[in-house]
Tab-separated table of N, CA and C in Angstrom:
chain	number	residue	atom	x	y	z
S	1	LEU	N	-54.877	65.187	-28.613
S	1	LEU	CA	-53.636	64.953	-29.364
S	1	LEU	C	-52.622	65.712	-28.604
S	2	SER	N	-51.537	65.170	-27.991
S	2	SER	CA	-50.276	66.022	-27.521
S	2	SER	C	-49.138	65.821	-28.452
S	3	VAL	N	-48.733	67.018	-28.673
S	3	VAL	CA	-47.565	67.190	-30.023
S	3	VAL	C	-46.442	67.901	-29.496
S	4	ASN	N	-45.250	67.334	-29.473
S	4	ASN	CA	-44.194	68.153	-28.995
S	4	ASN	C	-43.568	68.863	-30.498
S	5	PHE	N	-43.430	70.122	-30.378
S	5	PHE	CA	-43.029	70.772	-31.640
S	5	PHE	C	-41.548	71.341	-31.133
S	6	SER	N	-40.561	71.339	-32.065
S	6	SER	CA	-39.354	71.724	-31.917
S	6	SER	C	-38.600	72.236	-33.268
S	7	ALA	N	-38.048	73.334	-33.165
S	7	ALA	CA	-37.377	73.930	-34.405
S	7	ALA	C	-36.046	74.200	-33.945
S	8	THR	N	-35.041	74.120	-35.050
S	8	THR	CA	-33.691	74.700	-34.714
S	8	THR	C	-33.365	75.659	-35.814
S	9	ALA	N	-32.863	76.832	-35.590
S	9	ALA	CA	-32.366	77.760	-36.674
S	9	ALA	C	-31.128	78.445	-36.017
S	10	PHE	N	-30.416	79.087	-37.006
S	10	PHE	CA	-29.143	80.028	-36.465
S	10	PHE	C	-29.029	81.323	-37.542
S	11	ASP	N	-28.608	82.036	-36.952
S	11	ASP	CA	-28.616	83.512	-37.449
S	11	ASP	C	-26.870	83.770	-37.675
S	12	LEU	N	-26.779	84.016	-39.024
S	12	LEU	CA	-25.398	84.230	-39.590
S	12	LEU	C	-24.772	85.280	-38.672
S	13	GLU	N	-25.532	86.531	-38.221
S	13	GLU	CA	-24.812	87.452	-37.521
S	13	GLU	C	-24.771	87.116	-36.217
S	14	GLY	N	-25.326	86.043	-35.610
S	14	GLY	CA	-25.451	85.633	-34.275
S	14	GLY	C	-26.435	86.319	-33.345
S	15	SER	N	-27.443	87.005	-34.048
S	15	SER	CA	-28.475	87.662	-33.228
S	15	SER	C	-29.428	86.659	-32.589
S	16	PRO	N	-30.064	86.891	-31.509
S	16	PRO	CA	-30.875	85.889	-30.730
S	16	PRO	C	-32.143	85.849	-31.601
S	17	LEU	N	-32.610	84.603	-31.688
S	17	LEU	CA	-33.841	84.370	-32.397
S	17	LEU	C	-35.006	84.205	-31.420
S	18	THR	N	-36.336	84.466	-32.023
S	18	THR	CA	-37.509	84.117	-31.292
S	18	THR	C	-38.141	83.124	-32.084
S	19	TYR	N	-39.014	82.166	-31.681
S	19	TYR	CA	-39.923	81.084	-32.272
S	19	TYR	C	-41.183	81.519	-31.920
S	20	PHE	N	-42.131	81.619	-32.883
S	20	PHE	CA	-43.642	81.947	-32.806
S	20	PHE	C	-44.322	80.870	-33.486
S	21	TRP	N	-45.115	79.925	-32.859
S	21	TRP	CA	-45.793	78.909	-33.439
S	21	TRP	C	-47.108	79.409	-33.528
S	22	SER	N	-47.713	78.665	-34.796
S	22	SER	CA	-49.095	78.693	-35.004
S	22	SER	C	-49.697	77.312	-35.145
S	23	PHE	N	-50.714	76.874	-34.282
S	23	PHE	CA	-51.170	75.433	-34.361
S	23	PHE	C	-51.972	75.105	-35.323
S	24	GLY	N	-52.480	75.923	-36.065
S	24	GLY	CA	-53.578	75.751	-37.319
S	24	GLY	C	-55.017	75.974	-36.721
S	25	ASN	N	-55.143	76.231	-35.332
S	25	ASN	CA	-56.688	76.170	-35.012
S	25	ASN	C	-56.871	77.576	-34.416
S	26	GLY	N	-55.935	78.547	-34.563
S	26	GLY	CA	-56.017	79.898	-33.854
S	26	GLY	C	-55.252	80.079	-32.651
S	27	ASP	N	-54.841	78.899	-32.094
S	27	ASP	CA	-53.798	78.915	-30.802
S	27	ASP	C	-52.342	79.126	-31.261
S	28	THR	N	-51.606	79.910	-30.462
S	28	THR	CA	-50.369	80.269	-30.810
S	28	THR	C	-49.245	79.702	-29.479
S	29	GLY	N	-47.975	79.627	-29.824
S	29	GLY	CA	-47.069	79.587	-28.599
S	29	GLY	C	-45.766	80.120	-29.150
S	30	GLN	N	-45.028	80.210	-28.063
S	30	GLN	CA	-43.750	80.899	-28.370
S	30	GLN	C	-42.480	79.925	-27.559
S	31	GLY	N	-41.406	80.058	-28.331
S	31	GLY	CA	-40.240	79.000	-27.645
S	31	GLY	C	-39.685	78.047	-28.927
S	32	GLN	N	-38.397	77.669	-28.603
S	32	GLN	CA	-38.047	76.753	-29.536
S	32	GLN	C	-38.476	75.405	-29.416
S	33	SER	N	-38.909	75.089	-28.341
S	33	SER	CA	-39.625	73.873	-28.037
S	33	SER	C	-40.916	74.081	-27.378
S	34	VAL	N	-42.243	73.579	-28.081
S	34	VAL	CA	-43.316	73.778	-27.157
S	34	VAL	C	-44.173	72.286	-27.020
S	35	ASN	N	-44.959	72.135	-26.218
S	35	ASN	CA	-45.742	71.041	-26.291
S	35	ASN	C	-47.044	71.703	-26.229
S	36	TYR	N	-48.067	71.164	-27.310
S	36	TYR	CA	-49.494	71.628	-27.286
S	36	TYR	C	-50.418	70.407	-27.440
S	37	ILE	N	-51.430	70.630	-26.799
S	37	ILE	CA	-52.384	69.591	-26.712
S	37	ILE	C	-53.657	70.036	-27.753
S	38	TYR	N	-53.917	69.380	-28.757
S	38	TYR	CA	-55.210	69.549	-29.489
S	38	TYR	C	-56.432	69.094	-28.797
S	39	GLY	N	-57.406	69.680	-28.458
S	39	GLY	CA	-58.519	69.353	-27.650
S	39	GLY	C	-59.742	69.011	-28.596
S	40	THR	N	-59.694	68.988	-29.911
S	40	THR	CA	-60.601	68.786	-30.768
S	40	THR	C	-60.222	67.965	-31.796
S	41	GLU	N	-60.975	66.983	-32.495
S	41	GLU	CA	-60.637	66.370	-33.515
S	41	GLU	C	-60.518	67.237	-34.757
S	42	GLY	N	-59.637	66.886	-35.931
S	42	GLY	CA	-59.707	67.381	-37.255
S	42	GLY	C	-58.273	67.706	-37.634
S	43	SER	N	-58.191	68.004	-38.811
S	43	SER	CA	-56.736	68.154	-39.422
S	43	SER	C	-56.277	69.817	-39.233
S	44	PHE	N	-55.197	70.079	-38.964
S	44	PHE	CA	-54.668	71.310	-38.518
S	44	PHE	C	-53.386	71.372	-39.485
S	45	ASN	N	-53.070	72.633	-39.812
S	45	ASN	CA	-51.702	73.029	-40.566
S	45	ASN	C	-50.964	73.855	-39.514
S	46	ALA	N	-49.922	73.200	-38.842
S	46	ALA	CA	-49.212	74.041	-37.957
S	46	ALA	C	-47.709	74.614	-38.737
S	47	TYR	N	-47.140	75.638	-38.148
S	47	TYR	CA	-46.155	76.156	-38.740
S	47	TYR	C	-45.148	76.998	-37.733
S	48	VAL	N	-44.097	77.298	-37.663
S	48	VAL	CA	-43.255	78.119	-37.014
S	48	VAL	C	-42.697	79.217	-37.738
S	49	GLN	N	-42.689	80.404	-37.251
S	49	GLN	CA	-41.911	81.491	-37.741
S	49	GLN	C	-40.828	81.949	-36.717
S	50	VAL	N	-39.706	82.066	-37.320
S	50	VAL	CA	-38.394	82.325	-36.699
S	50	VAL	C	-37.847	83.713	-37.104
S	51	SER	N	-37.624	84.462	-36.152
S	51	SER	CA	-37.090	85.971	-36.229
S	51	SER	C	-36.097	86.169	-35.571
S	52	ASP	N	-35.267	87.023	-36.179
S	52	ASP	CA	-33.900	87.484	-35.473
S	52	ASP	C	-34.343	89.120	-35.146
S	53	GLY	N	-35.550	89.508	-35.294
S	53	GLY	CA	-35.812	91.046	-35.123
S	53	GLY	C	-35.713	91.870	-36.284
S	54	ASP	N	-35.127	91.413	-37.294
S	54	ASP	CA	-35.058	92.136	-38.418
S	54	ASP	C	-35.654	91.539	-39.451
S	55	ARG	N	-35.454	90.150	-39.770
S	55	ARG	CA	-36.043	89.214	-40.634
S	55	ARG	C	-36.636	87.953	-40.263
S	56	SER	N	-37.621	87.340	-40.849
S	56	SER	CA	-38.217	86.109	-40.494
S	56	SER	C	-38.477	85.256	-41.426
S	57	VAL	N	-38.447	83.967	-41.085
S	57	VAL	CA	-38.810	83.003	-42.052
S	57	VAL	C	-39.848	82.070	-41.507
S	58	ILE	N	-40.632	81.659	-42.356
S	58	ILE	CA	-41.828	80.748	-42.085
S	58	ILE	C	-41.494	79.277	-42.531
S	59	SER	N	-41.703	78.216	-41.586
S	59	SER	CA	-41.462	77.050	-42.088
S	59	SER	C	-42.526	76.535	-43.002
S	60	PRO	N	-42.431	75.361	-43.689
S	60	PRO	CA	-43.495	74.738	-44.461
S	60	PRO	C	-44.576	74.339	-43.435
S	61	LEU	N	-45.792	74.112	-43.939
S	61	LEU	CA	-46.959	73.618	-43.072
S	61	LEU	C	-46.653	72.256	-42.691
S	62	LEU	N	-47.049	72.055	-41.450
S	62	LEU	CA	-46.942	70.560	-41.002
S	62	LEU	C	-48.191	70.256	-40.723
S	63	ASN	N	-48.994	69.178	-41.381
S	63	ASN	CA	-50.135	68.649	-41.263
S	63	ASN	C	-50.369	67.739	-39.794
S	64	ILE	N	-51.103	68.290	-39.048
S	64	ILE	CA	-51.581	67.494	-37.717
S	64	ILE	C	-52.824	67.102	-37.910
S	65	GLN	N	-53.156	65.645	-37.630
S	65	GLN	CA	-54.273	65.025	-37.621
S	65	GLN	C	-54.684	64.442	-36.276
S	66	ALA	N	-55.669	65.159	-35.661
S	66	ALA	CA	-55.995	64.796	-34.261
S	66	ALA	C	-57.261	63.987	-34.331
S	67	GLY	N	-57.358	62.804	-33.727
S	67	GLY	CA	-58.715	62.117	-33.557
S	67	GLY	C	-58.167	60.712	-34.212
S	68	GLN	N	-59.327	59.937	-34.769
S	68	GLN	CA	-59.237	58.697	-35.039
S	68	GLN	C	-59.485	58.876	-36.639
S	69	ARG	N	-58.541	58.417	-37.466
S	69	ARG	CA	-58.719	58.364	-38.958
S	69	ARG	C	-59.564	57.106	-39.271
S	70	PRO	N	-60.361	57.262	-40.456
S	70	PRO	CA	-60.977	56.172	-40.832
S	70	PRO	C	-60.236	54.812	-41.061
S	71	VAL	N	-60.700	53.769	-40.997
S	71	VAL	CA	-59.971	52.281	-41.074
S	71	VAL	C	-60.429	51.834	-42.555
S	72	ILE	N	-59.494	51.888	-43.366
S	72	ILE	CA	-60.009	51.544	-44.626
S	72	ILE	C	-59.340	50.419	-45.310
S	73	ASN	N	-59.898	49.891	-46.595
S	73	ASN	CA	-59.291	48.602	-47.111
S	73	ASN	C	-59.714	48.421	-48.548
S	74	ILE	N	-59.028	48.117	-49.472
S	74	ILE	CA	-59.335	47.866	-50.889
S	74	ILE	C	-59.670	46.500	-50.838
S	75	VAL	N	-60.810	46.279	-51.065
S	75	VAL	CA	-61.344	44.609	-51.074
S	75	VAL	C	-61.031	44.060	-52.257
S	76	SER	N	-61.261	44.732	-53.606
S	76	SER	CA	-61.162	44.016	-54.703
S	76	SER	C	-60.816	45.231	-55.696
S	77	PRO	N	-59.886	44.935	-56.564
S	77	PRO	CA	-59.086	43.583	-57.098
S	77	PRO	C	-58.091	43.348	-55.973
S	78	ALA	N	-57.711	42.139	-55.843
S	78	ALA	CA	-56.595	41.778	-54.987
S	78	ALA	C	-55.289	42.237	-55.506
S	79	ASP	N	-54.259	42.422	-54.719
S	79	ASP	CA	-52.906	42.865	-55.157
S	79	ASP	C	-52.503	41.769	-55.812
S	80	GLY	N	-51.672	42.095	-57.109
S	80	GLY	CA	-51.130	41.015	-58.020
S	80	GLY	C	-52.140	40.246	-58.867
S	81	GLU	N	-53.372	40.536	-58.808
S	81	GLU	CA	-54.340	40.164	-59.671
S	81	GLU	C	-54.000	40.316	-61.246
S	82	LYS	N	-54.345	39.557	-61.878
S	82	LYS	CA	-54.065	39.646	-63.572
S	82	LYS	C	-55.265	40.133	-64.171
S	83	PHE	N	-55.034	40.828	-65.246
S	83	PHE	CA	-56.109	41.564	-66.192
S	83	PHE	C	-55.701	41.096	-67.723
S	84	ARG	N	-56.628	41.195	-68.456
S	84	ARG	CA	-56.470	41.150	-70.066
S	84	ARG	C	-57.245	42.465	-70.695
S	85	ALA	N	-56.387	42.789	-71.909
S	85	ALA	CA	-56.865	44.068	-72.348
S	85	ALA	C	-58.322	43.827	-72.757
S	86	GLY	N	-59.281	44.844	-72.729
S	86	GLY	CA	-60.748	44.688	-72.914
S	86	GLY	C	-61.628	44.299	-71.677
S	87	GLU	N	-60.947	43.824	-70.651
S	87	GLU	CA	-61.704	43.668	-69.461
S	87	GLU	C	-62.286	44.873	-68.849
S	88	VAL	N	-63.294	44.786	-68.052
S	88	VAL	CA	-63.575	45.843	-67.124
S	88	VAL	C	-63.334	45.344	-65.645
S	89	ILE	N	-62.615	46.082	-64.973
S	89	ILE	CA	-62.087	45.790	-63.666
S	89	ILE	C	-63.077	46.482	-62.752
S	90	ASP	N	-63.752	45.764	-61.905
S	90	ASP	CA	-64.528	46.121	-60.610
S	90	ASP	C	-63.574	46.407	-59.546
S	91	PHE	N	-63.825	47.650	-58.754
S	91	PHE	CA	-63.001	48.008	-57.618
S	91	PHE	C	-64.043	48.302	-56.500
S	92	ILE	N	-63.630	47.850	-55.255
S	92	ILE	CA	-64.471	48.019	-54.253
S	92	ILE	C	-63.484	48.312	-52.975
S	93	GLY	N	-64.046	49.407	-52.214
S	93	GLY	CA	-63.359	49.597	-51.026
S	93	GLY	C	-64.382	49.825	-49.792
S	94	THR	N	-63.772	49.462	-48.590
S	94	THR	CA	-64.620	49.544	-47.441
S	94	THR	C	-63.920	50.526	-46.550
S	95	ALA	N	-64.715	51.197	-45.532
S	95	ALA	CA	-64.221	52.139	-44.655
S	95	ALA	C	-65.087	52.231	-43.460
S	96	THR	N	-64.547	52.411	-42.195
S	96	THR	CA	-65.364	52.749	-41.179
S	96	THR	C	-64.705	53.860	-40.298
S	97	ASP	N	-65.571	54.720	-39.900
S	97	ASP	CA	-65.028	55.886	-38.925
S	97	ASP	C	-65.391	55.835	-37.458
S	98	PRO	N	-64.359	55.370	-36.810
S	98	PRO	CA	-64.577	55.279	-35.312
S	98	PRO	C	-65.477	56.297	-34.699
S	99	ASP	N	-65.531	57.452	-35.158
S	99	ASP	CA	-66.236	58.580	-34.387
S	99	ASP	C	-67.110	59.358	-35.188
S	100	GLY	N	-67.653	58.619	-36.383
S	100	GLY	CA	-68.603	59.369	-37.223
S	100	GLY	C	-69.039	58.409	-38.226
S	101	ASN	N	-69.824	59.063	-39.153
S	101	ASN	CA	-70.236	58.250	-40.464
S	101	ASN	C	-69.758	58.779	-41.757
S	102	LEU	N	-69.551	57.939	-42.600
S	102	LEU	CA	-68.936	58.071	-43.862
S	102	LEU	C	-70.025	58.011	-44.691
S	103	ASN	N	-69.916	58.754	-46.053
S	103	ASN	CA	-70.766	58.789	-47.266
S	103	ASN	C	-69.944	58.519	-48.531
S	104	GLU	N	-70.699	58.160	-49.558
S	104	GLU	CA	-69.934	57.873	-50.753
S	104	GLU	C	-68.965	59.030	-51.196
S	105	SER	N	-69.316	60.139	-50.742
S	105	SER	CA	-68.256	61.310	-51.317
S	105	SER	C	-67.125	61.283	-50.436
S	106	SER	N	-67.125	60.506	-49.376
S	106	SER	CA	-65.897	60.380	-48.456
S	106	SER	C	-64.804	59.595	-49.233
S	107	TYR	N	-65.025	58.673	-50.190
S	107	TYR	CA	-64.082	58.000	-50.976
S	107	TYR	C	-63.830	58.558	-52.100
S	108	GLU	N	-62.437	58.538	-52.264
S	108	GLU	CA	-61.878	59.166	-53.615
S	108	GLU	C	-60.791	58.248	-54.164
S	109	TRP	N	-61.024	57.655	-55.501
S	109	TRP	CA	-60.075	56.792	-56.023
S	109	TRP	C	-59.110	57.459	-56.894
S	110	GLY	N	-57.876	57.046	-57.103
S	110	GLY	CA	-57.019	57.203	-58.230
S	110	GLY	C	-56.564	55.984	-58.931
S	111	ILE	N	-56.288	55.993	-60.041
S	111	ILE	CA	-56.073	54.814	-60.846
S	111	ILE	C	-54.900	55.252	-61.724
S	112	ASP	N	-53.590	54.689	-61.688
S	112	ASP	CA	-52.466	55.205	-62.545
S	112	ASP	C	-52.006	53.852	-63.290
S	113	PHE	N	-51.797	53.972	-64.695
S	113	PHE	CA	-51.210	53.085	-65.260
S	113	PHE	C	-49.736	53.264	-65.307
S	114	ILE	N	-48.854	52.154	-64.775
S	114	ILE	CA	-47.520	52.272	-64.732
S	114	ILE	C	-46.760	51.536	-65.909
S	115	HIS	N	-45.751	52.362	-66.659
S	115	HIS	CA	-45.299	51.832	-67.708
S	115	HIS	C	-43.719	51.974	-67.565
S	116	ASN	N	-43.019	50.887	-67.271
S	116	ASN	CA	-41.527	51.092	-67.191
S	116	ASN	C	-41.291	52.208	-65.824
S	117	ALA	N	-40.716	53.226	-66.149
S	117	ALA	CA	-40.364	54.246	-65.221
S	117	ALA	C	-41.130	55.285	-64.853
S	118	HIS	N	-42.385	55.269	-65.573
S	118	HIS	CA	-43.293	56.342	-65.618
S	118	HIS	C	-44.716	55.899	-65.368
S	119	THR	N	-45.650	56.907	-65.062
S	119	THR	CA	-46.948	56.555	-64.950
S	119	THR	C	-47.855	57.373	-65.582
S	120	HIS	N	-49.009	56.972	-66.198
S	120	HIS	CA	-50.075	57.783	-66.715
S	120	HIS	C	-51.274	57.644	-65.960
S	121	PRO	N	-51.811	58.939	-65.317
S	121	PRO	CA	-53.063	58.909	-64.582
S	121	PRO	C	-54.173	58.267	-65.444
S	122	THR	N	-55.107	57.370	-64.925
S	122	THR	CA	-56.050	56.738	-65.593
S	122	THR	C	-57.347	57.073	-65.257
S	123	LEU	N	-57.540	57.216	-63.951
S	123	LEU	CA	-58.785	57.789	-63.230
S	123	LEU	C	-58.318	58.560	-62.074
S	124	ALA	N	-58.785	59.743	-61.740
S	124	ALA	CA	-58.446	60.430	-60.754
S	124	ALA	C	-59.897	61.253	-60.198
S	125	GLY	N	-59.705	61.187	-58.928
S	125	GLY	CA	-61.175	61.946	-58.213
S	125	GLY	C	-62.496	61.255	-58.311
S	126	TYR	N	-62.489	59.899	-58.686
S	126	TYR	CA	-63.656	59.258	-58.685
S	126	TYR	C	-64.046	59.030	-57.346
S	127	SER	N	-65.459	59.417	-57.096
S	127	SER	CA	-66.080	59.364	-55.694
S	127	SER	C	-67.007	58.093	-55.523
S	128	GLY	N	-66.822	57.471	-54.533
S	128	GLY	CA	-67.695	56.250	-54.021
S	128	GLY	C	-66.806	55.096	-53.658
S	129	SER	N	-67.737	54.175	-53.115
S	129	SER	CA	-66.931	52.984	-52.516
S	129	SER	C	-66.780	51.943	-53.556
S	130	THR	N	-67.349	52.050	-54.747
S	130	THR	CA	-67.259	50.947	-55.898
S	130	THR	C	-67.062	51.743	-57.002
S	131	GLY	N	-66.689	51.024	-57.964
S	131	GLY	CA	-66.640	51.631	-59.458
S	131	GLY	C	-65.971	50.619	-60.430
S	132	GLN	N	-65.901	50.818	-61.436
S	132	GLN	CA	-65.387	50.125	-62.495
S	132	GLN	C	-64.492	51.052	-63.649
S	133	PHE	N	-63.484	50.258	-64.026
S	133	PHE	CA	-62.591	51.060	-65.179
S	133	PHE	C	-62.413	49.860	-66.280
S	134	PRO	N	-62.452	50.453	-67.617
S	134	PRO	CA	-62.006	49.426	-68.545
S	134	PRO	C	-60.498	49.522	-68.797
S	135	ILE	N	-60.071	48.193	-69.227
S	135	ILE	CA	-58.726	48.325	-69.712
S	135	ILE	C	-58.413	48.411	-71.083
S	136	ASN	N	-57.703	49.269	-71.411
S	136	ASN	CA	-57.612	49.685	-72.818
S	136	ASN	C	-57.150	48.771	-73.766
S	137	THR	N	-57.715	48.748	-75.017
S	137	THR	CA	-57.103	47.875	-75.999
S	137	THR	C	-56.244	48.272	-76.962
S	138	ALA	N	-56.148	49.648	-76.820
S	138	ALA	CA	-55.251	50.484	-77.814
S	138	ALA	C	-54.285	51.314	-77.059
S	139	GLY	N	-53.366	51.929	-77.427
S	139	GLY	CA	-52.385	52.864	-76.786
S	139	GLY	C	-51.268	52.015	-76.440
S	140	HIS	N	-50.941	52.250	-75.228
S	140	HIS	CA	-49.706	51.491	-74.812
S	140	HIS	C	-49.939	49.793	-74.865
S	141	ASP	N	-49.123	48.978	-75.163
S	141	ASP	CA	-49.107	47.690	-75.033
S	141	ASP	C	-48.855	47.128	-73.502
S	142	TYR	N	-49.082	46.108	-73.221
S	142	TYR	CA	-48.758	45.456	-71.898
S	142	TYR	C	-47.649	44.607	-71.925
S	143	HIS	N	-46.589	45.012	-72.558
S	143	HIS	CA	-45.389	44.338	-72.582
S	143	HIS	C	-44.367	45.077	-71.631
S	144	ASP	N	-43.341	44.874	-71.519
S	144	ASP	CA	-42.326	45.598	-70.483
S	144	ASP	C	-42.771	45.551	-69.142
S	145	ASN	N	-42.615	46.484	-68.382
S	145	ASN	CA	-42.936	46.453	-66.912
S	145	ASN	C	-44.099	47.207	-66.842
S	146	THR	N	-45.422	46.611	-66.992
S	146	THR	CA	-46.491	47.513	-67.116
S	146	THR	C	-47.515	46.809	-65.890
S	147	ALA	N	-48.495	47.798	-65.301
S	147	ALA	CA	-49.513	47.442	-64.250
S	147	ALA	C	-50.363	48.603	-64.051
S	148	TYR	N	-51.271	48.371	-63.268
S	148	TYR	CA	-52.154	49.286	-62.761
S	148	TYR	C	-51.876	49.569	-61.198
S	149	ARG	N	-51.945	50.838	-60.594
S	149	ARG	CA	-51.843	50.935	-59.334
S	149	ARG	C	-53.124	51.763	-59.034
S	150	LEU	N	-54.075	51.161	-58.002
S	150	LEU	CA	-55.101	51.827	-57.274
S	150	LEU	C	-54.850	52.380	-56.028
S	151	THR	N	-55.275	53.676	-55.848
S	151	THR	CA	-55.139	54.207	-54.452
S	151	THR	C	-56.463	54.568	-54.146
S	152	LEU	N	-56.963	54.382	-52.817
S	152	LEU	CA	-58.162	54.962	-52.358
S	152	LEU	C	-57.886	55.772	-51.012
S	153	LYS	N	-58.485	56.992	-51.101
S	153	LYS	CA	-58.189	57.924	-50.181
S	153	LYS	C	-59.646	58.205	-49.366
S	154	VAL	N	-59.714	58.050	-48.231
S	154	VAL	CA	-61.008	58.211	-47.401
S	154	VAL	C	-60.971	59.442	-46.549
S	155	THR	N	-61.730	60.411	-46.367
S	155	THR	CA	-61.639	61.629	-45.685
S	155	THR	C	-63.025	61.572	-44.890
S	156	ASP	N	-62.832	61.823	-43.547
S	156	ASP	CA	-63.926	61.714	-42.651
S	156	ASP	C	-64.415	63.301	-42.399
S	157	ALA	N	-65.588	63.427	-41.703
S	157	ALA	CA	-66.091	64.739	-41.476
S	157	ALA	C	-65.170	65.492	-40.868
S	158	ASP	N	-64.207	65.226	-40.173
S	158	ASP	CA	-63.502	65.970	-39.239
S	158	ASP	C	-62.046	66.266	-40.149
S	159	GLY	N	-62.026	65.864	-41.393
S	159	GLY	CA	-61.012	66.122	-42.228
S	159	GLY	C	-59.730	65.199	-42.156
S	160	LEU	N	-60.034	64.138	-41.331
S	160	LEU	CA	-58.939	63.115	-41.052
S	160	LEU	C	-58.949	62.154	-42.365
S	161	VAL	N	-57.701	61.757	-42.954
S	161	VAL	CA	-57.644	61.070	-44.079
S	161	VAL	C	-56.886	59.704	-43.757
S	162	SER	N	-57.283	58.604	-44.442
S	162	SER	CA	-56.563	57.324	-44.453
S	162	SER	C	-56.418	57.039	-45.943
S	163	THR	N	-55.352	56.233	-46.314
S	163	THR	CA	-55.110	56.149	-47.621
S	163	THR	C	-54.628	54.457	-47.756
S	164	ASP	N	-55.223	53.656	-48.722
S	164	ASP	CA	-54.688	52.584	-49.088
S	164	ASP	C	-54.411	52.214	-50.709
S	165	THR	N	-53.312	51.609	-50.798
S	165	THR	CA	-52.854	51.373	-51.967
S	165	THR	C	-52.565	49.859	-52.518
S	166	LEU	N	-53.277	49.632	-53.682
S	166	LEU	CA	-53.074	48.426	-54.412
S	166	LEU	C	-51.940	48.528	-55.154
S	167	LEU	N	-50.878	48.069	-55.113
S	167	LEU	CA	-49.635	48.152	-55.566
S	167	LEU	C	-49.610	47.639	-57.139
S	168	ARG	N	-50.117	46.395	-57.522
S	168	ARG	CA	-49.841	45.939	-58.678
S	168	ARG	C	-51.220	45.320	-59.043
S	169	LEU	N	-51.590	45.636	-60.249
S	169	LEU	CA	-52.696	44.794	-60.960
S	169	LEU	C	-51.980	44.598	-62.422
S	170	SER	N	-51.611	43.291	-62.590
S	170	SER	CA	-50.540	43.126	-63.732
S	170	SER	C	-51.172	42.450	-64.861
S	171	PRO	N	-50.542	42.561	-66.101
S	171	PRO	CA	-51.245	41.937	-67.308
S	171	PRO	C	-50.974	40.302	-67.313
S	172	GLN	N	-52.046	39.610	-67.880
S	172	GLN	CA	-51.948	38.354	-67.921
S	172	GLN	C	-51.012	37.925	-69.196
S	173	ALA	N	-50.096	36.967	-68.966
S	173	ALA	CA	-49.365	36.732	-70.224
S	173	ALA	C	-50.173	36.220	-71.352
S	174	GLN	N	-49.759	36.576	-72.429
S	174	GLN	CA	-50.640	36.052	-73.751
S	174	GLN	C	-49.938	34.675	-73.792
S	175	GLN	N	-50.880	33.707	-74.439
S	175	GLN	CA	-50.365	32.325	-74.628
S	175	GLN	C	-50.577	31.993	-76.102
């Protein structure tokens, strides 16, 4: 993966600045703009340190993912599907890794209950390609603007990540 890095900074006293890059894999570079080629697959945290000779500042980490990320999909439930209180929702995700194998621990699910302008985490860190969660019959009711949001994150052996989100699993109107 070829990446062009560039940073802009200024010194209030007008001192000349030096730029020192760390590419997250032990390699480094210097200059305001540098091109770096990642020769191996993986996830790397790069940063730049800018100095005026007296003081220096380090940028926030920039995550670089070199290689092919897993191709993922939330198969079930479908976006916009309806639910009723007391039901058990099955969820299924699929993933393939173009350059390796995935196992059940590669999959991580998060489920949030959305209620008007805020969310309640319902399930976090669940591993596996399939699972279930029960729809509560107590607590928040399912009036107003309510729904569930499912997020699937798959991480391959190289640390490359893909995410898919089912935006709305909505309550079925009572009749």
